Coordinates of C-alpha atoms in Angstrom, one line a residue:
Chain J
M1 CA -12.8 -77.8 26.1
R2 CA -12.0 -74.6 28.0
I3 CA -12.7 -71.1 26.7
R4 CA -9.9 -68.6 28.1
V5 CA -11.1 -65.1 28.8
I6 CA -9.1 -62.2 27.6
R7 CA -10.8 -59.8 30.1
D8 CA -9.1 -56.5 28.8
K9 CA -10.0 -57.5 25.5
C10 CA -13.9 -57.6 26.0
Q11 CA -15.7 -54.4 25.5
G12 CA -19.1 -55.9 26.0
H13 CA -20.4 -56.7 22.8
A14 CA -22.2 -59.6 24.2
R15 CA -22.3 -61.6 21.4
C16 CA -21.1 -64.8 23.3
W17 CA -23.9 -64.2 25.8
A18 CA -26.2 -64.2 23.1
Q19 CA -25.2 -67.7 21.8
S20 CA -25.2 -69.1 25.5
P21 CA -26.3 -67.0 28.3
A22 CA -25.5 -70.0 30.8
L23 CA -22.1 -70.1 29.6
F24 CA -20.9 -66.4 28.9
E25 CA -22.0 -64.9 32.2
L26 CA -22.0 -61.2 32.4
D27 CA -21.6 -58.4 35.0
D28 CA -24.0 -55.4 35.4
E29 CA -22.4 -53.5 32.6
G30 CA -22.5 -56.2 30.2
Y31 CA -19.2 -57.3 30.2
I32 CA -18.1 -61.0 30.5
L33 CA -17.1 -62.3 34.0
P34 CA -13.1 -62.6 34.2
A35 CA -12.6 -66.3 34.9
D36 CA -12.0 -69.0 32.2
I37 CA -15.0 -71.2 31.4
V38 CA -14.5 -75.1 32.0
V39 CA -17.1 -76.5 29.0
P40 CA -19.3 -79.4 29.5
V41 CA -18.8 -81.8 26.7
E42 CA -22.6 -81.4 25.7
Q43 CA -22.2 -77.6 25.4
E44 CA -18.9 -77.6 23.2
R45 CA -20.7 -76.2 20.2
A46 CA -22.4 -73.4 21.8
A47 CA -19.4 -72.4 23.4
W48 CA -17.2 -72.6 20.2
L49 CA -19.9 -70.8 18.3
G50 CA -20.2 -68.0 21.2
A51 CA -16.3 -67.9 21.2
K52 CA -16.3 -67.6 17.3
S53 CA -18.8 -64.9 17.5
C54 CA -16.5 -62.0 19.8
P55 CA -15.5 -59.4 17.6
E56 CA -12.9 -58.3 19.9
R57 CA -11.4 -61.8 19.9
A58 CA -11.3 -61.9 23.7
L59 CA -12.1 -65.5 23.6
V60 CA -9.7 -68.3 22.7
I61 CA -10.9 -71.9 22.7
E62 CA -8.2 -74.5 24.2
Q63 CA -8.8 -77.8 23.4
D64 CA -6.7 -80.4 25.8
G65 CA -4.7 -77.4 26.9
K66 CA -3.9 -76.3 23.1
E67 CA -5.3 -72.8 21.4
Chain S
M1 CA -17.9 -28.4 -0.1
P2 CA -15.1 -26.2 1.1
N3 CA -11.8 -26.0 -0.7
P4 CA -9.9 -29.5 0.6
A5 CA -6.9 -29.1 2.9
P6 CA -3.8 -30.0 1.1
V7 CA -2.2 -33.5 1.0
P8 CA 0.4 -33.2 3.9
D9 CA 3.8 -34.3 2.8
H10 CA 4.4 -37.2 5.0
V11 CA 1.7 -39.0 2.7
P12 CA 3.5 -40.9 0.0
P13 CA 2.2 -39.9 -3.2
D14 CA 1.1 -43.4 -4.3
L15 CA -1.1 -43.9 -1.6
V16 CA -3.3 -40.8 -2.3
R17 CA -6.7 -41.9 -3.9
D18 CA -9.3 -40.1 -5.6
F19 CA -12.0 -41.1 -2.9
S20 CA -14.9 -39.4 -1.4
Y21 CA -17.4 -41.0 1.2
F22 CA -19.9 -37.9 -0.1
T23 CA -19.3 -37.7 -3.8
G24 CA -17.8 -40.9 -4.9
P25 CA -19.7 -43.5 -7.4
G26 CA -22.6 -44.9 -5.7
M27 CA -21.9 -42.7 -2.4
C28 CA -23.4 -39.5 -3.7
P29 CA -27.0 -39.1 -3.2
M30 CA -28.9 -40.8 -5.7
R31 CA -31.8 -43.0 -6.8
G32 CA -31.8 -47.0 -5.9
G33 CA -28.0 -46.5 -5.1
D34 CA -26.3 -49.3 -2.8
P35 CA -23.7 -47.0 -1.1
Q36 CA -22.4 -49.7 1.2
G37 CA -21.7 -52.2 -2.1
A38 CA -20.0 -49.4 -3.5
L39 CA -17.4 -49.8 -1.2
A40 CA -16.9 -53.6 -1.6
D41 CA -13.9 -53.3 -4.2
L42 CA -11.6 -51.6 -1.9
H43 CA -10.4 -55.0 -1.0
D44 CA -9.0 -55.1 -4.6
G45 CA -6.7 -52.4 -3.7
P46 CA -4.2 -51.3 -1.0
P47 CA -5.2 -51.8 2.4
V48 CA -4.6 -48.5 3.7
F49 CA -4.7 -45.3 1.6
Y50 CA -4.9 -41.4 1.6
A51 CA -8.4 -39.4 0.7
P52 CA -7.6 -36.1 0.1
N53 CA -11.0 -34.7 0.5
N54 CA -13.0 -37.0 2.6
T55 CA -15.0 -35.1 5.4
Y56 CA -18.0 -32.8 5.2
D57 CA -15.6 -29.9 5.8
G58 CA -12.9 -31.0 3.4
Y59 CA -10.5 -32.9 5.6
G60 CA -8.3 -35.8 4.3
T61 CA -8.3 -38.9 5.9
W62 CA -6.4 -42.2 5.8
V63 CA -9.0 -45.0 4.9
F64 CA -7.8 -48.3 6.8
V65 CA -9.5 -51.2 4.4
R66 CA -8.8 -54.4 6.1
A67 CA -11.0 -55.8 9.4
E68 CA -7.7 -56.8 11.1
D69 CA -6.3 -53.2 10.9
Q70 CA -9.4 -51.5 11.8
R71 CA -9.4 -53.8 15.2
R72 CA -5.8 -52.6 15.7
V73 CA -6.4 -49.0 15.3
L74 CA -10.1 -49.1 17.4
Q75 CA -8.8 -51.2 19.9
D76 CA -5.8 -48.7 20.5
A77 CA -7.5 -45.7 21.5
E78 CA -5.1 -44.0 23.2
T79 CA -2.9 -43.8 19.8
F80 CA -6.1 -43.2 18.1
S81 CA -7.7 -40.6 19.7
S82 CA -11.8 -40.5 19.7
H83 CA -11.6 -36.7 20.7
R84 CA -12.3 -35.3 17.4
R85 CA -14.1 -31.9 18.7
I86 CA -16.8 -32.3 16.5
F87 CA -18.9 -29.6 18.0
E88 CA -15.9 -27.1 18.5
K89 CA -16.6 -25.4 15.3
A90 CA -20.0 -25.0 15.7
L91 CA -19.9 -23.8 19.4
G92 CA -16.5 -21.8 19.2
Y93 CA -15.4 -23.7 22.4
D94 CA -15.0 -27.6 22.9
L95 CA -17.5 -29.4 24.2
P96 CA -16.4 -33.4 24.1
T97 CA -19.6 -35.6 23.7
I98 CA -19.3 -38.3 26.5
P99 CA -17.9 -40.8 26.5
L100 CA -17.1 -41.2 22.8
E101 CA -15.1 -38.0 22.8
I102 CA -13.1 -39.0 26.5
D103 CA -10.2 -41.1 25.7
P104 CA -8.8 -44.2 28.1
P105 CA -8.1 -43.6 30.8
E106 CA -10.6 -41.0 31.7
H107 CA -13.2 -42.7 29.5
G108 CA -13.7 -45.8 31.7
A109 CA -15.4 -44.3 34.7
Y110 CA -18.0 -42.5 32.4
R111 CA -18.3 -45.4 30.6
S112 CA -19.2 -47.6 33.6
L113 CA -21.8 -45.1 34.9
L114 CA -23.6 -45.5 31.7
N115 CA -22.9 -49.1 30.7
P116 CA -25.7 -50.5 33.1
L117 CA -28.2 -48.4 31.7
L118 CA -28.1 -49.8 28.2
S119 CA -26.6 -53.4 29.1
P120 CA -28.6 -56.5 27.6
K121 CA -30.4 -57.2 30.6
R122 CA -31.5 -53.9 31.1
V123 CA -32.5 -53.5 27.3
M124 CA -34.8 -56.7 28.1
A125 CA -36.9 -54.9 30.4
M126 CA -37.8 -52.3 27.8
E127 CA -38.7 -54.7 25.1
A128 CA -42.4 -54.9 26.0
A129 CA -42.8 -50.8 25.3
N130 CA -40.8 -50.6 22.4
R131 CA -42.9 -53.5 21.0
A132 CA -46.1 -52.1 21.7
R133 CA -44.7 -49.2 20.1
A134 CA -43.9 -50.6 16.7
A135 CA -47.3 -52.8 16.8
E136 CA -49.1 -49.5 17.1
L137 CA -47.3 -47.8 14.4
I138 CA -47.6 -50.6 11.6
D139 CA -51.0 -51.2 12.7
G140 CA -52.1 -47.9 11.5
L141 CA -50.4 -48.6 8.2
A142 CA -51.7 -52.3 7.1
A143 CA -54.9 -51.2 5.8
K144 CA -53.8 -48.2 3.8
G145 CA -51.5 -50.9 1.7
H146 CA -48.7 -48.4 1.6
C147 CA -46.5 -46.3 3.1
E148 CA -43.3 -44.4 3.2
V149 CA -41.1 -46.4 5.5
M150 CA -39.0 -43.9 6.7
T151 CA -41.5 -41.2 7.5
D152 CA -44.4 -43.5 8.5
F153 CA -42.3 -46.2 10.7
A154 CA -38.5 -45.6 10.9
F155 CA -38.5 -42.7 12.4
P156 CA -41.1 -42.5 14.4
F157 CA -40.3 -45.8 16.1
A158 CA -36.4 -45.0 16.5
V159 CA -37.1 -41.3 17.8
G160 CA -40.0 -42.6 20.0
V161 CA -37.5 -45.2 21.8
F162 CA -35.3 -42.4 22.2
L163 CA -37.6 -39.8 23.7
E164 CA -38.8 -42.6 26.3
F165 CA -35.3 -43.4 27.2
L166 CA -34.3 -39.7 27.5
G167 CA -37.5 -39.1 29.2
L168 CA -38.8 -36.4 27.2
P169 CA -42.4 -36.1 26.0
Q170 CA -43.3 -37.6 22.3
S171 CA -44.8 -34.5 21.2
R172 CA -41.0 -33.2 20.6
R173 CA -40.7 -35.8 18.0
E174 CA -40.9 -33.7 15.2
E175 CA -38.5 -31.2 16.7
F176 CA -36.1 -33.4 17.3
L177 CA -36.3 -35.1 13.7
G178 CA -35.7 -31.7 12.0
W179 CA -32.3 -31.0 14.2
A180 CA -31.0 -34.1 13.3
D181 CA -31.6 -34.0 9.8
K182 CA -29.8 -30.8 9.6
Q183 CA -27.0 -31.8 11.9
F184 CA -26.4 -35.1 9.8
H185 CA -27.1 -34.2 6.1
G186 CA -27.7 -30.0 6.2
T187 CA -24.8 -27.7 4.7
P188 CA -22.1 -26.8 7.3
E189 CA -24.1 -23.6 8.4
E190 CA -27.1 -25.6 9.0
R191 CA -25.0 -28.1 10.9
G192 CA -23.7 -25.1 13.1
E193 CA -27.1 -24.3 13.8
A194 CA -28.6 -27.3 14.6
I195 CA -25.7 -28.3 16.7
R196 CA -26.1 -25.0 18.7
T197 CA -29.9 -25.8 19.1
V198 CA -29.1 -29.3 20.5
I199 CA -26.6 -27.6 23.0
A200 CA -29.1 -25.1 24.4
F201 CA -31.6 -27.6 24.5
M202 CA -29.4 -30.1 26.5
E203 CA -28.3 -27.3 29.0
E204 CA -32.0 -26.4 29.6
L205 CA -32.5 -30.1 30.4
V206 CA -29.3 -30.6 32.7
A207 CA -30.8 -27.2 34.6
L208 CA -34.4 -28.4 34.7
R209 CA -33.2 -31.7 36.3
R210 CA -31.2 -30.1 38.3
R211 CA -34.0 -28.2 39.9
E212 CA -36.8 -30.9 39.3
P213 CA -35.6 -34.2 39.6
A214 CA -37.6 -37.2 37.7
E215 CA -37.5 -40.8 37.0
D216 CA -35.2 -40.4 34.0
F217 CA -31.5 -40.4 32.0
M218 CA -31.0 -36.7 32.8
T219 CA -31.8 -37.1 36.5
F220 CA -29.6 -39.9 37.0
V221 CA -26.5 -38.3 35.0
V222 CA -26.9 -34.8 37.1
E223 CA -26.9 -36.8 40.3
A224 CA -24.2 -39.3 39.4
R225 CA -20.5 -38.9 40.6
V226 CA -17.9 -39.9 38.6
G227 CA -14.3 -40.4 39.9
G228 CA -15.4 -39.2 43.0
R229 CA -16.9 -35.9 42.2
A230 CA -19.9 -34.4 41.2
M231 CA -21.3 -34.4 37.7
T232 CA -20.6 -31.2 36.3
D233 CA -22.9 -29.3 33.9
K234 CA -20.8 -29.6 30.8
E235 CA -20.2 -33.3 31.0
A236 CA -24.1 -33.7 31.7
V237 CA -24.6 -31.8 28.6
G238 CA -21.8 -33.7 26.7
M239 CA -23.7 -37.0 27.4
G240 CA -27.2 -35.8 26.3
A241 CA -25.7 -34.7 23.2
L242 CA -23.8 -38.0 22.1
L243 CA -27.4 -39.7 23.0
F244 CA -28.7 -37.2 20.2
V245 CA -25.8 -37.6 18.1
A246 CA -25.9 -41.5 17.9
G247 CA -29.2 -42.8 18.9
L248 CA -31.4 -40.5 16.5
D249 CA -31.0 -41.5 12.8
T250 CA -28.7 -44.4 12.7
V251 CA -31.4 -46.9 13.8
A252 CA -33.9 -45.6 11.4
A253 CA -31.6 -45.8 8.5
A254 CA -30.7 -49.2 9.6
I255 CA -34.6 -50.2 9.4
G256 CA -34.7 -48.5 5.7
F257 CA -31.8 -50.4 4.5
D258 CA -33.5 -53.7 6.1
F259 CA -37.0 -53.0 4.8
R260 CA -35.4 -52.0 1.4
Y261 CA -33.8 -55.6 1.3
L262 CA -37.0 -57.7 2.5
A263 CA -38.8 -55.4 -0.2
E264 CA -36.8 -56.5 -2.9
N265 CA -36.2 -60.3 -2.2
A266 CA -39.7 -61.9 -1.7
D267 CA -38.2 -65.4 -0.8
A268 CA -36.3 -63.7 2.4
Q269 CA -39.5 -62.0 3.4
D270 CA -41.4 -65.7 2.8
R271 CA -38.6 -67.7 4.9
L272 CA -38.5 -65.4 7.5
R273 CA -42.8 -65.2 8.0
A274 CA -42.4 -68.8 8.2
D275 CA -39.6 -69.4 10.9
P276 CA -39.6 -65.7 12.8
G277 CA -36.9 -67.7 15.0
G278 CA -34.5 -66.7 11.8
I279 CA -35.1 -62.9 12.3
V280 CA -32.3 -62.3 14.8
L281 CA -29.5 -63.9 12.9
A282 CA -31.0 -62.1 9.7
V283 CA -30.6 -58.6 11.6
E284 CA -27.1 -59.6 12.0
E285 CA -26.4 -60.3 8.6
L286 CA -28.2 -57.1 7.5
L287 CA -26.1 -55.1 9.8
R288 CA -23.0 -56.8 8.3
M289 CA -24.2 -55.8 4.7
F290 CA -25.5 -52.2 5.3
P291 CA -24.1 -50.8 8.5
T292 CA -24.7 -46.9 8.4
V293 CA -21.6 -45.5 10.6
L294 CA -17.8 -44.9 9.8
M295 CA -15.7 -44.8 12.6
T296 CA -13.0 -42.0 12.4
R297 CA -10.3 -41.1 14.9
I298 CA -7.3 -39.0 15.4
A299 CA -3.7 -39.6 15.8
A300 CA -3.2 -38.4 19.2
C301 CA 1.0 -38.5 18.5
D302 CA 3.2 -39.2 15.5
T303 CA 3.0 -43.2 14.9
E304 CA 3.6 -45.7 12.4
F305 CA 1.3 -48.4 11.2
D306 CA 2.9 -51.1 8.9
G307 CA 5.6 -48.7 8.1
I308 CA 3.0 -45.8 6.7
A309 CA 4.4 -42.8 8.8
I310 CA 1.3 -41.4 10.5
K311 CA 1.6 -37.6 12.0
A312 CA -0.4 -36.6 15.3
G313 CA -3.5 -35.0 13.9
D314 CA -4.1 -37.2 11.1
R315 CA -7.5 -38.3 10.5
I316 CA -8.2 -42.3 10.3
S317 CA -11.4 -43.4 9.0
C318 CA -12.5 -47.0 9.8
P319 CA -15.5 -47.9 7.5
S320 CA -17.6 -50.2 8.9
M321 CA -19.2 -51.3 5.6
V322 CA -15.4 -52.0 4.3
A323 CA -14.4 -54.5 7.3
N324 CA -17.9 -56.2 7.3
R325 CA -17.0 -57.0 3.5
D326 CA -13.2 -58.3 4.2
P327 CA -12.8 -61.6 2.6
A328 CA -10.3 -62.6 5.1
E329 CA -12.9 -62.1 7.7
F330 CA -16.0 -63.8 6.6
P331 CA -16.3 -66.4 3.8
D332 CA -18.1 -65.3 0.6
P333 CA -18.2 -61.5 2.0
N334 CA -20.2 -59.8 -0.8
R335 CA -23.4 -62.8 -0.6
I336 CA -26.1 -62.2 1.7
D337 CA -26.6 -65.3 4.0
L338 CA -29.3 -64.5 6.3
A339 CA -28.5 -67.6 8.5
R340 CA -24.8 -66.8 8.4
E341 CA -22.9 -67.8 11.7
N342 CA -19.7 -66.1 13.4
N343 CA -21.0 -63.0 12.3
R344 CA -18.4 -60.8 14.2
H345 CA -19.1 -57.7 12.1
V346 CA -18.1 -54.5 13.4
A347 CA -21.3 -52.2 12.4
F348 CA -20.7 -51.1 16.5
A349 CA -17.2 -50.8 16.2
Y350 CA -14.5 -52.6 18.1
G351 CA -12.8 -51.6 21.1
P352 CA -13.5 -49.5 24.2
H353 CA -16.1 -47.1 22.2
R354 CA -17.9 -49.8 21.2
C355 CA -21.6 -48.6 20.6
L356 CA -22.8 -47.7 24.1
G357 CA -26.2 -48.4 22.5
S358 CA -26.1 -51.5 20.4
H359 CA -27.8 -53.7 22.6
L360 CA -30.9 -51.6 22.2
A361 CA -30.2 -50.8 18.8
R362 CA -30.5 -54.6 18.1
R363 CA -33.6 -55.4 19.3
E364 CA -35.4 -52.3 17.8
L365 CA -34.3 -54.0 14.5
V366 CA -35.7 -57.4 15.8
I367 CA -38.8 -56.1 16.9
A368 CA -39.4 -54.1 13.8
M369 CA -38.8 -56.9 11.5
E370 CA -40.8 -59.0 13.5
E371 CA -43.7 -56.8 14.0
W372 CA -43.7 -55.6 10.4
L373 CA -43.7 -59.3 9.0
K374 CA -46.4 -60.2 11.3
R375 CA -48.6 -57.5 10.3
I376 CA -47.8 -56.6 7.0
P377 CA -48.4 -59.4 3.8
A378 CA -45.8 -59.8 0.9
F379 CA -44.4 -56.1 0.0
R380 CA -42.4 -55.0 -2.7
I381 CA -40.7 -51.1 -3.5
T382 CA -43.8 -49.4 -5.3
P383 CA -43.3 -49.5 -8.8
G384 CA -42.0 -46.3 -10.4
T385 CA -40.5 -45.2 -7.3
A386 CA -36.8 -45.6 -5.9
P387 CA -35.5 -45.0 -2.7
L388 CA -32.7 -41.9 -2.1
T389 CA -29.9 -43.1 -0.8
Y390 CA -26.7 -41.7 0.1
G391 CA -22.9 -42.1 1.8
G392 CA -21.3 -39.6 3.9
H393 CA -20.6 -39.9 7.7
V394 CA -23.8 -41.4 8.6
F395 CA -24.8 -43.5 5.1
G396 CA -28.5 -43.1 5.0
I397 CA -31.9 -44.5 2.7
E398 CA -35.0 -41.9 2.1
D399 CA -38.3 -42.0 0.4
L400 CA -38.6 -45.6 0.8
R401 CA -42.2 -46.2 -0.7
L402 CA -43.6 -49.7 -0.2
D403 CA -46.9 -51.3 -1.3
W404 CA -49.1 -54.6 -0.5
E405 CA -52.0 -56.2 -1.2
V406 CA -54.9 -55.0 1.4
G407 CA -57.7 -57.8 1.7

């Protein structure tokens, strides 16, 4: 599983970070780091919850290369 | 209320609806009302409509009902400007609150300057002091067996946090509360006077911190550089003014609505007392059900939204309390589920103007509930009383009397 980060859409709600601070890292302003996130298998549920919690829909879940 | 502005010619008559945040059913000031719930049935009607008299000063607004449409409006800050000139009428000149009333791309520099001051990590560093403030206030009430939550706890707590952030002495609390009350809930004349008082206060504070720097917010602002030049006095005043507008009574009102819900739902109190770990999600769900702020934008140019012509200067209202009950966004939207997941509500707006203080506000709400439930046993609304609720630009609750057994 991969999380595609649409950095332009991030507005710093930090709801993903609240779900999983290790997976969704923030910069000093509280906005997500721009790189896509490769999710270890054991963290897939946390990643899914984090991506789903984004009010701006800035995080897209990709499974086997598909959304 | 002043005479409403006429409905503009480009508004199709079939989209005009008799609707007002100020006087509509459930939103006018009343005892024991549910102003957010009163809006839930908008999802049975058209996704966009026009309300001819829907601001405190008699302007018409478009009302956008669906969460997805509000997201489109609020994410497109260049078409739907946030520069509403909210102080112009009172001051006789425009003094934009910053960063709220600055649109992208200029907005970014101000926002980047202030974001680190209120980032999630920075807010964590304020946690202990804020928790101690809440605990002390509640300890002072516990043995009494009753209180009026807004005056005795919600306002002193929220305003105390605000004053500390701004670097102002706690002794000014009552004075600030009086200004806030008039600005948000006064007559148009009282609002004007309160705004002029706040601006004069901020101007003095800016001058003071230029003269005598301290370790505080305003010193940081006046010493900051933006776009490669020094901050002007007017910009610094605009930033102080925004904190005042946005941070004073919004958090207090949210605490009020949260505690009213708990007072009316003893089982929810019991569950959260037994499992305080559930409070973080519960606060999110109550933010979804009882948000207090409406987002308003002004069209910067003529545009079209799903076939509806919108002219430059039209006001567009995005009520968070309506988007938060959109069945397309939230399963079973009118049911309160304190453990709800995927709760991407819009209590703090969408888009570049997302509430700068959202991380602090969330922690204040969590701390308030945790410390309250730790110290106060089963509580209820005092029999024979009912809180005063109202709609408007900021929804609110007052005179919330609670009691509990002491022993």
